[in-house]
């Protein structure tokens, strides 16, 4: 099983920059300070989960809006 790829691979690699930007926007909205050096080891699980959950909600909302617009 060592050859299995991670499920965290982006389907569209060009989306990485947009997701990074969204992470910083969400953290700012939630009042969470992200480390400037990129090391997240000192961040709490609760804070990181809040950021990830909010990003997921926002991505679902964007997808729903796009689907609604196609009808």
Short mmCIF file of N, CA and C in Angstrom, two decimals:
data_model
loop_
_atom_site.label_atom_id
_atom_site.label_comp_id
_atom_site.label_asym_id
_atom_site.label_seq_id
_atom_site.Cartn_x
_atom_site.Cartn_y
_atom_site.Cartn_z
N UNK A 1 0.80 -1.20 0.00
CA UNK A 1 0.00 0.00 0.00
C UNK A 1 0.84 1.26 0.00
N UNK A 2 2.12 1.15 0.04
CA UNK A 2 2.99 2.31 0.06
C UNK A 2 2.92 3.11 -1.23
N UNK A 3 2.42 2.53 -2.30
CA UNK A 3 2.35 3.21 -3.58
C UNK A 3 1.06 3.98 -3.79
N UNK A 4 0.15 3.95 -2.82
CA UNK A 4 -1.11 4.68 -2.97
C UNK A 4 -0.85 6.17 -2.89
N UNK A 5 -1.55 6.92 -3.73
CA UNK A 5 -1.40 8.38 -3.70
C UNK A 5 -2.29 8.96 -2.61
N UNK A 6 -1.94 10.12 -2.16
CA UNK A 6 -2.70 10.82 -1.13
C UNK A 6 -4.04 11.27 -1.69
N UNK A 7 -5.06 11.26 -0.87
CA UNK A 7 -6.37 11.75 -1.32
C UNK A 7 -6.42 13.27 -1.31
N UNK A 8 -5.35 13.91 -0.87
CA UNK A 8 -5.31 15.37 -0.82
C UNK A 8 -4.74 16.00 -2.08
N UNK A 9 -4.53 15.23 -3.12
CA UNK A 9 -4.03 15.78 -4.37
C UNK A 9 -5.11 16.60 -5.04
N UNK A 10 -4.74 17.76 -5.56
CA UNK A 10 -5.70 18.61 -6.23
C UNK A 10 -5.99 18.06 -7.62
N UNK A 11 -7.25 18.07 -8.00
CA UNK A 11 -7.63 17.64 -9.33
C UNK A 11 -7.14 18.65 -10.36
N UNK A 12 -7.21 19.93 -9.99
CA UNK A 12 -6.74 21.02 -10.84
C UNK A 12 -5.58 21.69 -10.10
N UNK A 13 -4.33 21.33 -10.44
CA UNK A 13 -3.18 21.88 -9.71
C UNK A 13 -3.12 23.41 -9.70
N UNK A 14 -3.67 24.05 -10.70
CA UNK A 14 -3.66 25.51 -10.76
C UNK A 14 -4.54 26.14 -9.68
N UNK A 15 -5.37 25.34 -9.04
CA UNK A 15 -6.26 25.85 -7.99
C UNK A 15 -5.53 26.07 -6.68
N UNK A 16 -4.30 25.61 -6.56
CA UNK A 16 -3.56 25.71 -5.30
C UNK A 16 -3.46 27.15 -4.80
N UNK A 17 -3.14 28.08 -5.68
CA UNK A 17 -3.00 29.49 -5.27
C UNK A 17 -4.34 30.04 -4.78
N UNK A 18 -5.42 29.70 -5.45
CA UNK A 18 -6.74 30.18 -5.03
C UNK A 18 -7.11 29.61 -3.67
N UNK A 19 -6.80 28.34 -3.43
CA UNK A 19 -7.10 27.73 -2.14
C UNK A 19 -6.24 28.34 -1.02
N UNK A 20 -4.99 28.64 -1.32
CA UNK A 20 -4.12 29.30 -0.34
C UNK A 20 -4.69 30.68 0.01
N UNK A 21 -5.12 31.42 -0.99
CA UNK A 21 -5.69 32.75 -0.76
C UNK A 21 -6.96 32.63 0.08
N UNK A 22 -7.80 31.63 -0.23
CA UNK A 22 -9.02 31.43 0.52
C UNK A 22 -8.71 31.10 1.97
N UNK A 23 -7.66 30.32 2.21
CA UNK A 23 -7.27 29.96 3.58
C UNK A 23 -6.94 31.22 4.38
N UNK A 24 -6.19 32.14 3.80
CA UNK A 24 -5.84 33.37 4.51
C UNK A 24 -7.05 34.26 4.72
N UNK A 25 -7.95 34.32 3.73
CA UNK A 25 -9.17 35.12 3.87
C UNK A 25 -10.05 34.57 4.99
N UNK A 26 -10.23 33.26 5.01
CA UNK A 26 -11.07 32.64 6.03
C UNK A 26 -10.46 32.83 7.41
N UNK A 27 -9.16 32.64 7.53
CA UNK A 27 -8.50 32.82 8.83
C UNK A 27 -8.70 34.24 9.33
N UNK A 28 -8.59 35.21 8.43
CA UNK A 28 -8.77 36.61 8.81
C UNK A 28 -10.22 36.85 9.26
N UNK A 29 -11.18 36.29 8.52
CA UNK A 29 -12.58 36.45 8.90
C UNK A 29 -12.87 35.85 10.26
N UNK A 30 -12.21 34.74 10.57
CA UNK A 30 -12.43 34.05 11.85
C UNK A 30 -11.56 34.63 12.97
N UNK A 31 -10.68 35.56 12.65
CA UNK A 31 -9.82 36.16 13.65
C UNK A 31 -8.69 35.25 14.10
N UNK A 32 -8.27 34.35 13.21
CA UNK A 32 -7.20 33.41 13.53
C UNK A 32 -5.93 33.88 12.83
N UNK A 33 -4.87 34.02 13.60
CA UNK A 33 -3.58 34.47 13.05
C UNK A 33 -2.80 33.27 12.53
N UNK A 34 -2.52 33.25 11.23
CA UNK A 34 -1.71 32.18 10.65
C UNK A 34 -0.24 32.56 10.76
N UNK A 35 0.62 31.58 11.01
CA UNK A 35 2.05 31.88 11.15
C UNK A 35 2.67 32.34 9.83
N UNK A 36 3.50 33.35 9.91
CA UNK A 36 4.15 33.90 8.72
C UNK A 36 5.17 32.94 8.13
N UNK A 37 5.76 32.09 8.97
CA UNK A 37 6.82 31.19 8.48
C UNK A 37 6.27 29.93 7.83
N UNK A 38 4.92 29.75 7.83
CA UNK A 38 4.31 28.59 7.19
C UNK A 38 4.31 27.34 8.03
N UNK A 39 4.82 27.39 9.26
CA UNK A 39 4.84 26.23 10.15
C UNK A 39 3.56 26.24 10.98
N UNK A 40 2.72 25.24 10.78
CA UNK A 40 1.43 25.19 11.46
C UNK A 40 1.44 24.28 12.68
N UNK A 41 2.59 23.80 13.08
CA UNK A 41 2.70 22.88 14.21
C UNK A 41 2.25 23.46 15.53
N UNK A 42 2.28 24.77 15.67
CA UNK A 42 1.86 25.40 16.91
C UNK A 42 0.41 25.85 16.89
N UNK A 43 -0.27 25.59 15.79
CA UNK A 43 -1.69 25.96 15.68
C UNK A 43 -2.53 24.90 16.39
N UNK A 44 -3.66 25.33 16.95
CA UNK A 44 -4.53 24.37 17.61
C UNK A 44 -5.34 23.61 16.57
N UNK A 45 -5.69 22.40 16.93
CA UNK A 45 -6.52 21.57 16.05
C UNK A 45 -7.87 22.24 15.82
N UNK A 46 -8.39 22.86 16.85
CA UNK A 46 -9.69 23.55 16.73
C UNK A 46 -9.63 24.68 15.70
N UNK A 47 -8.57 25.49 15.76
CA UNK A 47 -8.44 26.59 14.80
C UNK A 47 -8.29 26.08 13.37
N UNK A 48 -7.44 25.09 13.18
CA UNK A 48 -7.22 24.57 11.84
C UNK A 48 -8.48 23.89 11.32
N UNK A 49 -9.22 23.20 12.20
CA UNK A 49 -10.47 22.58 11.80
C UNK A 49 -11.52 23.60 11.43
N UNK A 50 -11.53 24.72 12.15
CA UNK A 50 -12.47 25.80 11.83
C UNK A 50 -12.19 26.36 10.45
N UNK A 51 -10.92 26.59 10.17
CA UNK A 51 -10.54 27.11 8.86
C UNK A 51 -10.93 26.12 7.76
N UNK A 52 -10.58 24.86 7.93
CA UNK A 52 -10.89 23.84 6.93
C UNK A 52 -12.39 23.66 6.72
N UNK A 53 -13.14 23.68 7.82
CA UNK A 53 -14.59 23.54 7.72
C UNK A 53 -15.23 24.70 7.00
N UNK A 54 -14.76 25.90 7.29
CA UNK A 54 -15.31 27.09 6.65
C UNK A 54 -14.97 27.10 5.17
N UNK A 55 -13.75 26.68 4.82
CA UNK A 55 -13.36 26.60 3.40
C UNK A 55 -14.27 25.60 2.69
N UNK A 56 -14.54 24.46 3.32
CA UNK A 56 -15.39 23.45 2.71
C UNK A 56 -16.79 24.00 2.49
N UNK A 57 -17.34 24.69 3.48
CA UNK A 57 -18.66 25.29 3.33
C UNK A 57 -18.69 26.27 2.18
N UNK A 58 -17.64 27.09 2.08
CA UNK A 58 -17.59 28.09 1.02
C UNK A 58 -17.49 27.43 -0.36
N UNK A 59 -16.67 26.37 -0.47
CA UNK A 59 -16.54 25.68 -1.75
C UNK A 59 -17.86 25.01 -2.16
N UNK A 60 -18.58 24.44 -1.19
CA UNK A 60 -19.88 23.83 -1.49
C UNK A 60 -20.85 24.91 -1.95
N UNK A 61 -20.82 26.05 -1.29
CA UNK A 61 -21.70 27.16 -1.66
C UNK A 61 -21.41 27.63 -3.09
N UNK A 62 -20.14 27.74 -3.44
CA UNK A 62 -19.76 28.14 -4.79
C UNK A 62 -20.26 27.12 -5.80
N UNK A 63 -20.08 25.84 -5.50
CA UNK A 63 -20.52 24.78 -6.41
C UNK A 63 -22.04 24.80 -6.58
N UNK A 64 -22.77 25.00 -5.48
CA UNK A 64 -24.23 25.07 -5.57
C UNK A 64 -24.68 26.24 -6.43
N UNK A 65 -24.00 27.38 -6.30
CA UNK A 65 -24.35 28.54 -7.11
C UNK A 65 -24.08 28.28 -8.59
N UNK A 66 -22.98 27.61 -8.88
CA UNK A 66 -22.66 27.28 -10.27
C UNK A 66 -23.67 26.31 -10.85
N UNK A 67 -24.07 25.31 -10.06
CA UNK A 67 -25.07 24.35 -10.53
C UNK A 67 -26.41 25.01 -10.74
N UNK A 68 -26.79 25.91 -9.87
CA UNK A 68 -28.07 26.61 -10.00
C UNK A 68 -28.07 27.49 -11.24
N UNK A 69 -26.93 28.03 -11.60
CA UNK A 69 -26.83 28.90 -12.76
C UNK A 69 -26.88 28.17 -14.08
N UNK A 70 -26.67 26.86 -14.05
CA UNK A 70 -26.65 26.07 -15.29
C UNK A 70 -28.03 25.61 -15.71
N UNK A 71 -29.03 25.77 -14.87
CA UNK A 71 -30.36 25.27 -15.18
C UNK A 71 -31.12 26.21 -16.07
#
